[in-house]
Amino acid sequence: MKSINRIIKDLPLGASALVEERINHKNITFIIIKDRFKNFMDAPWTMEFHIKGGIIKKRNTLSAHLMVQVKDNFNEKFYPFHFNYFDSNSLKLLYNLIKQREVCIVVSDGNNEYISRSFSNNLGPFLRKYIRISIGCGHRWSENEYKRTLMETIETFQDITELWDSLGEEVYMEIIKK
């Protein structure tokens, strides 16, 4: 996880990233979150992870949104991820997440210390649906179209909590227990 260590070090607090790492001849996508969590190292079992997803169509552009909610005894924070079917890097991460048996979330603190948790992967049906709908769209949108509609979509929500509430079904939930 050499590149993950480097990414954690470079990632500012309050940020998140999807990172591809090659492990045992397989490409694995990791969800990395770096933030301040009160019980981070002392009591990681108090953390809850929830993931919601939604597919948003605006004009002729489709975007898939995954949002990770991380809760501990003191905080509730949200980390959004957006996917563009017609972006090769985004598509590669999508396919990794579909194929993986587990979702790997790496949570780091301000000292670049981290814990990782792996959960059964329930993201496949949602991500496959996004790919199927994108293929069936009959229109290839450009990177500029995607970015413009993504910004417009995000701006329609007052805050990140409203975006969370508007996303579709919860596609994943895991509560870590001691």
Short mmCIF file of C-alpha atoms in Angstrom, two decimals:
data_model
loop_
_atom_site.label_atom_id
_atom_site.label_comp_id
_atom_site.label_asym_id
_atom_site.label_seq_id
_atom_site.Cartn_x
_atom_site.Cartn_y
_atom_site.Cartn_z
CA MET A 1 0.00 0.00 0.00
CA LYS A 2 2.90 2.25 -0.78
CA SER A 3 0.92 4.59 -3.02
CA ILE A 4 -1.91 4.76 -0.49
CA ASN A 5 0.54 5.98 2.15
CA ARG A 6 1.70 8.69 -0.24
CA ILE A 7 -1.85 9.72 -1.11
CA ILE A 8 -2.85 9.89 2.56
CA LYS A 9 0.15 12.11 3.24
CA ASP A 10 -0.78 14.46 0.36
CA LEU A 11 -4.53 14.50 1.06
CA PRO A 12 -5.77 17.51 3.07
CA LEU A 13 -8.03 17.04 6.09
CA GLY A 14 -11.69 16.77 5.15
CA ALA A 15 -10.91 15.23 1.77
CA SER A 16 -11.50 11.86 0.17
CA ALA A 17 -10.24 10.00 -2.87
CA LEU A 18 -10.69 6.81 -4.84
CA VAL A 19 -7.36 5.09 -5.42
CA GLU A 20 -6.50 2.10 -7.54
CA GLU A 21 -3.82 -0.22 -6.24
CA ARG A 22 -2.60 -3.47 -7.77
CA ILE A 23 -2.62 -6.29 -5.21
CA ASN A 24 -2.01 -9.94 -6.04
CA HIS A 25 -2.40 -9.28 -9.77
CA LYS A 26 -5.77 -7.57 -9.30
CA ASN A 27 -6.67 -3.90 -9.47
CA ILE A 28 -8.44 -2.84 -6.29
CA THR A 29 -10.18 0.50 -5.74
CA PHE A 30 -9.82 1.88 -2.22
CA ILE A 31 -11.97 4.60 -0.71
CA ILE A 32 -9.67 6.89 1.25
CA ILE A 33 -11.00 9.44 3.75
CA LYS A 34 -8.83 11.82 5.74
CA ASP A 35 -10.40 13.90 8.46
CA ARG A 36 -10.58 14.64 12.17
CA PHE A 37 -12.37 11.93 14.09
CA LYS A 38 -12.40 12.13 17.89
CA ASN A 39 -12.25 8.38 18.64
CA PHE A 40 -10.29 7.51 15.55
CA MET A 41 -7.42 5.42 16.91
CA ASP A 42 -8.67 4.70 20.42
CA ALA A 43 -12.12 3.37 19.56
CA PRO A 44 -12.50 2.66 15.83
CA TRP A 45 -15.36 0.26 16.56
CA THR A 46 -17.58 3.30 17.31
CA MET A 47 -17.45 4.28 13.63
CA GLU A 48 -20.37 3.58 11.29
CA PHE A 49 -20.12 3.60 7.51
CA HIS A 50 -23.12 4.11 5.23
CA ILE A 51 -23.04 4.44 1.46
CA LYS A 52 -25.86 5.81 -0.68
CA GLY A 53 -25.98 6.08 -4.42
CA GLY A 54 -27.91 7.90 -7.05
CA ILE A 55 -27.94 8.33 -10.81
CA ILE A 56 -28.73 11.84 -11.94
CA LYS A 57 -29.67 12.76 -15.50
CA LYS A 58 -29.35 16.39 -16.46
CA ARG A 59 -29.76 17.32 -20.11
CA ASN A 60 -28.02 14.51 -22.00
CA THR A 61 -25.54 13.69 -19.24
CA LEU A 62 -25.72 10.92 -16.66
CA SER A 63 -23.66 10.98 -13.51
CA ALA A 64 -23.45 8.37 -10.81
CA HIS A 65 -22.96 9.51 -7.26
CA LEU A 66 -21.77 7.50 -4.31
CA MET A 67 -21.68 9.18 -0.96
CA VAL A 68 -20.02 7.74 2.11
CA GLN A 69 -21.31 8.79 5.51
CA VAL A 70 -18.90 8.23 8.39
CA LYS A 71 -20.26 8.56 11.90
CA ASP A 72 -18.65 8.18 15.25
CA ASN A 73 -19.92 9.18 18.69
CA PHE A 74 -19.20 12.85 17.98
CA ASN A 75 -19.35 13.49 14.24
CA GLU A 76 -21.31 12.75 11.12
CA LYS A 77 -19.46 13.57 7.90
CA PHE A 78 -20.13 12.98 4.22
CA TYR A 79 -17.71 12.24 1.39
CA PRO A 80 -19.06 12.34 -2.18
CA PHE A 81 -17.69 10.49 -5.20
CA HIS A 82 -18.90 11.12 -8.74
CA PHE A 83 -18.54 8.86 -11.77
CA ASN A 84 -18.54 9.65 -15.48
CA TYR A 85 -19.03 6.64 -17.74
CA PHE A 86 -17.18 8.32 -20.61
CA ASP A 87 -14.05 9.05 -18.57
CA SER A 88 -11.58 6.17 -18.79
CA ASN A 89 -10.21 6.61 -15.24
CA SER A 90 -13.69 6.82 -13.76
CA LEU A 91 -14.80 3.77 -15.74
CA LYS A 92 -11.78 1.78 -14.55
CA LEU A 93 -12.63 2.57 -10.91
CA LEU A 94 -16.27 1.62 -11.55
CA TYR A 95 -15.31 -1.77 -12.96
CA ASN A 96 -12.92 -2.41 -10.07
CA LEU A 97 -15.67 -1.65 -7.58
CA ILE A 98 -18.05 -3.98 -9.42
CA LYS A 99 -15.58 -6.89 -9.48
CA GLN A 100 -14.24 -6.61 -5.94
CA ARG A 101 -15.65 -8.97 -3.35
CA GLU A 102 -15.05 -6.36 -0.68
CA VAL A 103 -15.16 -2.58 -0.42
CA CYS A 104 -12.04 -1.28 1.27
CA ILE A 105 -12.31 1.99 3.18
CA VAL A 106 -9.16 3.60 4.56
CA VAL A 107 -9.78 6.29 7.20
CA SER A 108 -6.87 8.52 8.15
CA ASP A 109 -6.35 11.25 10.71
CA GLY A 110 -4.31 14.46 10.68
CA ASN A 111 -1.19 12.54 11.72
CA ASN A 112 -1.49 10.33 8.62
CA GLU A 113 -2.21 7.31 10.79
CA TYR A 114 -4.91 5.13 9.34
CA ILE A 115 -7.13 2.15 9.79
CA SER A 116 -8.68 0.16 7.01
CA ARG A 117 -11.92 -1.75 6.99
CA SER A 118 -13.21 -4.16 4.39
CA PHE A 119 -16.86 -4.99 3.94
CA SER A 120 -18.85 -7.24 1.64
CA ASN A 121 -19.35 -5.44 -1.66
CA ASN A 122 -22.98 -4.57 -2.30
CA LEU A 123 -22.21 -1.80 -4.81
CA GLY A 124 -22.26 -3.99 -7.93
CA PRO A 125 -25.97 -3.81 -8.84
CA PHE A 126 -26.07 -0.02 -8.49
CA LEU A 127 -22.87 0.55 -10.50
CA ARG A 128 -23.90 -1.95 -13.21
CA LYS A 129 -27.22 -0.10 -13.51
CA TYR A 130 -25.36 3.17 -14.09
CA ILE A 131 -23.23 1.56 -16.81
CA ARG A 132 -26.28 -0.05 -18.47
CA ILE A 133 -28.22 3.24 -18.50
CA SER A 134 -25.18 5.16 -19.80
CA ILE A 135 -24.71 2.71 -22.68
CA GLY A 136 -28.42 2.89 -23.50
CA CYS A 137 -28.41 6.68 -23.53
CA GLY A 138 -27.46 6.82 -27.21
CA HIS A 139 -25.37 9.93 -26.64
CA ARG A 140 -21.72 10.31 -25.70
CA TRP A 141 -21.30 13.41 -23.55
CA SER A 142 -18.03 15.31 -23.43
CA GLU A 143 -15.89 15.90 -20.36
CA ASN A 144 -16.91 19.57 -20.41
CA GLU A 145 -20.61 18.68 -20.56
CA TYR A 146 -20.15 16.28 -17.66
CA LYS A 147 -18.26 18.82 -15.52
CA ARG A 148 -20.78 21.58 -16.24
CA THR A 149 -23.80 19.45 -15.38
CA LEU A 150 -22.04 18.01 -12.31
CA MET A 151 -21.44 21.52 -10.97
CA GLU A 152 -25.03 22.52 -11.74
CA THR A 153 -26.29 19.40 -9.99
CA ILE A 154 -24.20 20.01 -6.89
CA GLU A 155 -25.25 23.67 -6.76
CA THR A 156 -28.95 22.70 -6.63
CA PHE A 157 -28.43 21.38 -3.09
CA GLN A 158 -28.05 23.75 -0.17
CA ASP A 159 -25.56 21.52 1.61
CA ILE A 160 -24.08 18.06 1.57
CA THR A 161 -26.76 16.72 3.93
CA GLU A 162 -29.47 17.66 1.43
CA LEU A 163 -27.56 15.81 -1.30
CA TRP A 164 -27.30 12.77 1.00
CA ASP A 165 -31.04 12.87 1.72
CA SER A 166 -31.91 13.12 -1.98
CA LEU A 167 -29.83 10.15 -3.13
CA GLY A 168 -31.59 6.88 -3.78
CA GLU A 169 -31.65 3.83 -1.63
CA GLU A 170 -28.90 3.09 0.80
CA VAL A 171 -26.68 0.71 -1.13
CA TYR A 172 -24.44 -0.23 1.72
CA MET A 173 -24.24 0.00 5.49
CA GLU A 174 -21.79 -1.36 7.99
CA ILE A 175 -21.51 -0.68 11.66
CA ILE A 176 -18.21 -1.71 13.14
CA LYS A 177 -18.63 -3.41 16.47
CA LYS A 178 -15.96 -4.47 18.90
#
